[in-house]
Amino acid sequence: MTEIAAITGSIARAARIIDVLTLAPDGLALNQIVERSEFSKTTAFRVLANMQDVGFVFQDPESRLYLLGHKLAQISQTAARSNIAGMAQRGMARLAALSEDTVFLSVPEGAAAICVARATGAYPIRTLTLNIGDRRPMGVGAGALALFCALGDEKRTAILAANRGWMAEYGITDADISAGFAAYQETGYAANIGRIVAGTSAVSVPVITARKRVVGALAIGAVDARMTFERTNETLIPALTQEATLLARRMDEMEQG
Amino acid sequence: MTEIAAITGSIARAARIIDVLTLAPDGLALNQIVERSEFSKTTAFRVLANMQDVGFVFQDPESRLYLLGHKLAQISQTAARSNIAGMAQRGMARLAALSEDTVFLSVPEGAAAICVARATGAYPIRTLTLNIGDRRPMGVGAGALALFCALGDEKRTAILAANRGWMAEYGITDADISAGFAAYQETGYAANIGRIVAGTSAVSVPVITARKRVVGALAIGAVDARMTFERTNETLIPALTQEATLLARRMDEMEQG
DNA sequence: ACCATTATTCCGTTTATCGGAACGATCTGT
DNA sequence: ACAGATCGTTCCGATAAACGGAATAATGGT
């Protein structure tokens, strides 16, 4: 899961404990939290007490187990932006069932693309290129490329400038991005053929709301052999497009309500 | 929105700033956050910086606006329990459209019921009895009563004992709860006729997963005049029941996946 | 009723947080 | 393009809070 490098500040401690609790939907005893968070018992206890006060966590008075509290639900529900993962759930499951491959949802955050959801299909060779929480420079990888391509001219150039160094870590140059963008313009989808992880490919379409906000990108990843031209064009892209449209519509509904 | 009484501890400050940001999905400048949170500029800045480190908030480098970050999305997605609000969204919208009244979703937390989602219908007289985040003793109000009634015998008596004082604040006695429970047993739904807010009524059914976990309650509230016997039995309850079943199924899917 | 385990409180020390002020960047109007 | 104002960020000494370890209370199992 997400690593928090240097644990400085109470908020980082709180985040770590939330991380721990996130992995245990049925609740955790204080000792288990201490163990997994590697904090002292006192620290864990105090942080938990503070978080209880604000509703981030809740302690079942009967079992004494700590659970994530209602406040987090409230937050994630109100912030439509944060909720896209929840809203995409069903659609991604459908895509995973149809394609049998792995489906990713990435969202933009500044010049980065962050994977916020993943669904895996039945095919025995799984391509788990991205984990939930992973950050990539925009443009690097199918989903990140779809996000990039969907933006306006000025934003693209600004992002390109900001990400040059970060992109280099993945061996991606401006020319690669230009080529990817040209392909996107022509075909309407973003593709990444074995460029990040050898042997795996992915295609992606952006999710764009009625107000033209680019809120995410849906991608399907698979081993190269499964990503044929026919399958991509006749099956995967139409399905992705349909789900992206549906998801965009649901995001629109949220924004007004 | 939710008030945090005494602002003690960094976590409470963080929570307050998250609250502020939650109300502004499009982001907020530091000064606006300072103003609304009533913290000093330095404090707000430092807390925001800490929260950025862990991904709770994100600052758009271009506009310098602060937004809620990807980490919260991750949390709400992984914790199925926190995600029920997101998953119920569509169903609640359907119920609101059908009934034209107000639809509430409450979840259990210990001996309390917390409203985590709300959808309003087209009818001009709106009954907004509960706001998102509101807490009620279990048994007080239609949704809270549905949650209560769906539990096992031991739990019900334990909750009743724990909540006696709190219930009294709403003018509800053990006898009221018993009557409500008897009605639930007979009809299969929980009803609250003008007991909390005079002139308004509500009916509710629990949402129960395949593993018999009571994960929430869907309720419809309206002015008394609209809550006739016929409409309740022939329209509202069937619709509520159907959506509750659907929601339970989706919760089940999450638990395994 | 006892013992083992776990949760919570206490306490002296340390460290992160505090607000105000200084600094630097950005925007506005002319 | 420049000056003035505004906003965001960093620096500072003082303070308060968070820290870990030990003591105490509560719980569960036998």
PDB file of N, CA and C (backbone and C1' of nucleotides) in Angstrom, chain A residues 13 40 42-43 46 50 64, chain D residues 18-22 26-27:
ATOM      1  N   ARG A  13       0.973  10.609  11.268  1.00  0.00           N
ATOM      2  CA  ARG A  13       0.659   9.461  12.122  1.00  0.00           C
ATOM      3  C   ARG A  13      -0.784   9.063  11.975  1.00  0.00           C
ATOM      4  N   SER A  40       4.304   3.577  19.251  1.00  0.00           N
ATOM      5  CA  SER A  40       4.187   3.130  20.646  1.00  0.00           C
ATOM      6  C   SER A  40       2.705   3.049  21.003  1.00  0.00           C
ATOM      7  N   THR A  42       1.164   4.199  23.467  1.00  0.00           N
ATOM      8  CA  THR A  42       0.632   5.500  23.890  1.00  0.00           C
ATOM      9  C   THR A  42       0.300   6.374  22.694  1.00  0.00           C
ATOM     10  N   THR A  43       1.212   6.442  21.767  1.00  0.00           N
ATOM     11  CA  THR A  43       0.991   7.280  20.591  1.00  0.00           C
ATOM     12  C   THR A  43      -0.238   6.820  19.820  1.00  0.00           C
ATOM     13  N   ARG A  46      -3.361   7.744  21.700  1.00  0.00           N
ATOM     14  CA  ARG A  46      -3.690   9.174  21.697  1.00  0.00           C
ATOM     15  C   ARG A  46      -4.185   9.618  20.340  1.00  0.00           C
ATOM     16  N   ASN A  50      -7.841  11.179  19.485  1.00  0.00           N
ATOM     17  CA  ASN A  50      -8.053  12.431  18.759  1.00  0.00           C
ATOM     18  C   ASN A  50      -8.932  12.209  17.536  1.00  0.00           C
ATOM     19  N   ARG A  64     -14.478  -3.162  21.482  1.00  0.00           N
ATOM     20  CA  ARG A  64     -13.304  -2.300  21.627  1.00  0.00           C
ATOM     21  C   ARG A  64     -12.477  -2.212  20.347  1.00  0.00           C
TER      22      ARG A  64
ATOM     23  P    DA D  18      -1.450  17.438  20.568  1.00  0.00           P
ATOM     24  O5'  DA D  18      -0.139  16.544  20.648  1.00  0.00           O
ATOM     25  C5'  DA D  18       0.805  16.634  19.584  1.00  0.00           C
ATOM     26  C4'  DA D  18       2.026  15.770  19.839  1.00  0.00           C
ATOM     27  C3'  DA D  18       1.749  14.266  19.982  1.00  0.00           C
ATOM     28  O3'  DA D  18       2.700  13.549  19.189  1.00  0.00           O
ATOM     29  C1'  DA D  18       3.002  15.043  21.822  1.00  0.00           C
ATOM     30  P    DC D  19       2.700  12.012  19.095  1.00  0.00           P
ATOM     31  O5'  DC D  19       3.885  11.524  20.038  1.00  0.00           O
ATOM     32  C5'  DC D  19       5.224  11.886  19.670  1.00  0.00           C
ATOM     33  C4'  DC D  19       6.169  11.544  20.782  1.00  0.00           C
ATOM     34  C3'  DC D  19       5.998  10.131  21.341  1.00  0.00           C
ATOM     35  O3'  DC D  19       6.814   9.241  20.607  1.00  0.00           O
ATOM     36  C1'  DC D  19       6.375  11.759  23.074  1.00  0.00           C
ATOM     37  P    DG D  20       6.495   7.734  20.601  1.00  0.00           P
ATOM     38  O5'  DG D  20       7.254   7.121  21.871  1.00  0.00           O
ATOM     39  C5'  DG D  20       8.616   7.423  22.066  1.00  0.00           C
ATOM     40  C4'  DG D  20       9.026   6.990  23.460  1.00  0.00           C
ATOM     41  C3'  DG D  20       8.719   5.531  23.797  1.00  0.00           C
ATOM     42  O3'  DG D  20       9.799   4.988  24.533  1.00  0.00           O
ATOM     43  C1'  DG D  20       7.616   6.942  25.345  1.00  0.00           C
ATOM     44  P    DG D  21       9.967   3.498  24.831  1.00  0.00           P
ATOM     45  O5'  DG D  21       9.804   3.386  26.427  1.00  0.00           O
ATOM     46  C5'  DG D  21      10.690   4.146  27.250  1.00  0.00           C
ATOM     47  C4'  DG D  21      10.175   4.139  28.678  1.00  0.00           C
ATOM     48  C3'  DG D  21       9.788   2.748  29.215  1.00  0.00           C
ATOM     49  O3'  DG D  21      10.332   2.577  30.508  1.00  0.00           O
ATOM     50  C1'  DG D  21       7.967   4.248  29.456  1.00  0.00           C
ATOM     51  P    DA D  22      10.084   1.268  31.324  1.00  0.00           P
ATOM     52  O5'  DA D  22       9.080   1.738  32.472  1.00  0.00           O
ATOM     53  C5'  DA D  22       9.353   2.925  33.209  1.00  0.00           C
ATOM     54  C4'  DA D  22       8.198   3.192  34.160  1.00  0.00           C
ATOM     55  C3'  DA D  22       7.701   1.959  34.927  1.00  0.00           C
ATOM     56  O3'  DA D  22       7.318   2.326  36.244  1.00  0.00           O
ATOM     57  C1'  DA D  22       5.933   2.853  33.648  1.00  0.00           C
ATOM     58  P    DA D  26     -11.383   0.464  36.469  1.00  0.00           P
ATOM     59  O5'  DA D  26     -11.525  -0.523  35.232  1.00  0.00           O
ATOM     60  C5'  DA D  26     -11.350  -0.011  33.902  1.00  0.00           C
ATOM     61  C4'  DA D  26     -11.251  -1.166  32.924  1.00  0.00           C
ATOM     62  C3'  DA D  26     -12.352  -2.226  33.075  1.00  0.00           C
ATOM     63  O3'  DA D  26     -12.979  -2.380  31.816  1.00  0.00           O
ATOM     64  C1'  DA D  26     -10.206  -3.243  32.969  1.00  0.00           C
ATOM     65  P    DT D  27     -14.252  -3.241  31.648  1.00  0.00           P
ATOM     66  O5'  DT D  27     -13.729  -4.568  30.951  1.00  0.00           O
ATOM     67  C5'  DT D  27     -12.861  -4.457  29.803  1.00  0.00           C
ATOM     68  C4'  DT D  27     -12.225  -5.802  29.504  1.00  0.00           C
ATOM     69  C3'  DT D  27     -13.206  -6.983  29.571  1.00  0.00           C
ATOM     70  O3'  DT D  27     -13.334  -7.530  28.267  1.00  0.00           O
ATOM     71  C1'  DT D  27     -11.124  -7.477  30.620  1.00  0.00           C
TER      72       DT D  27
END
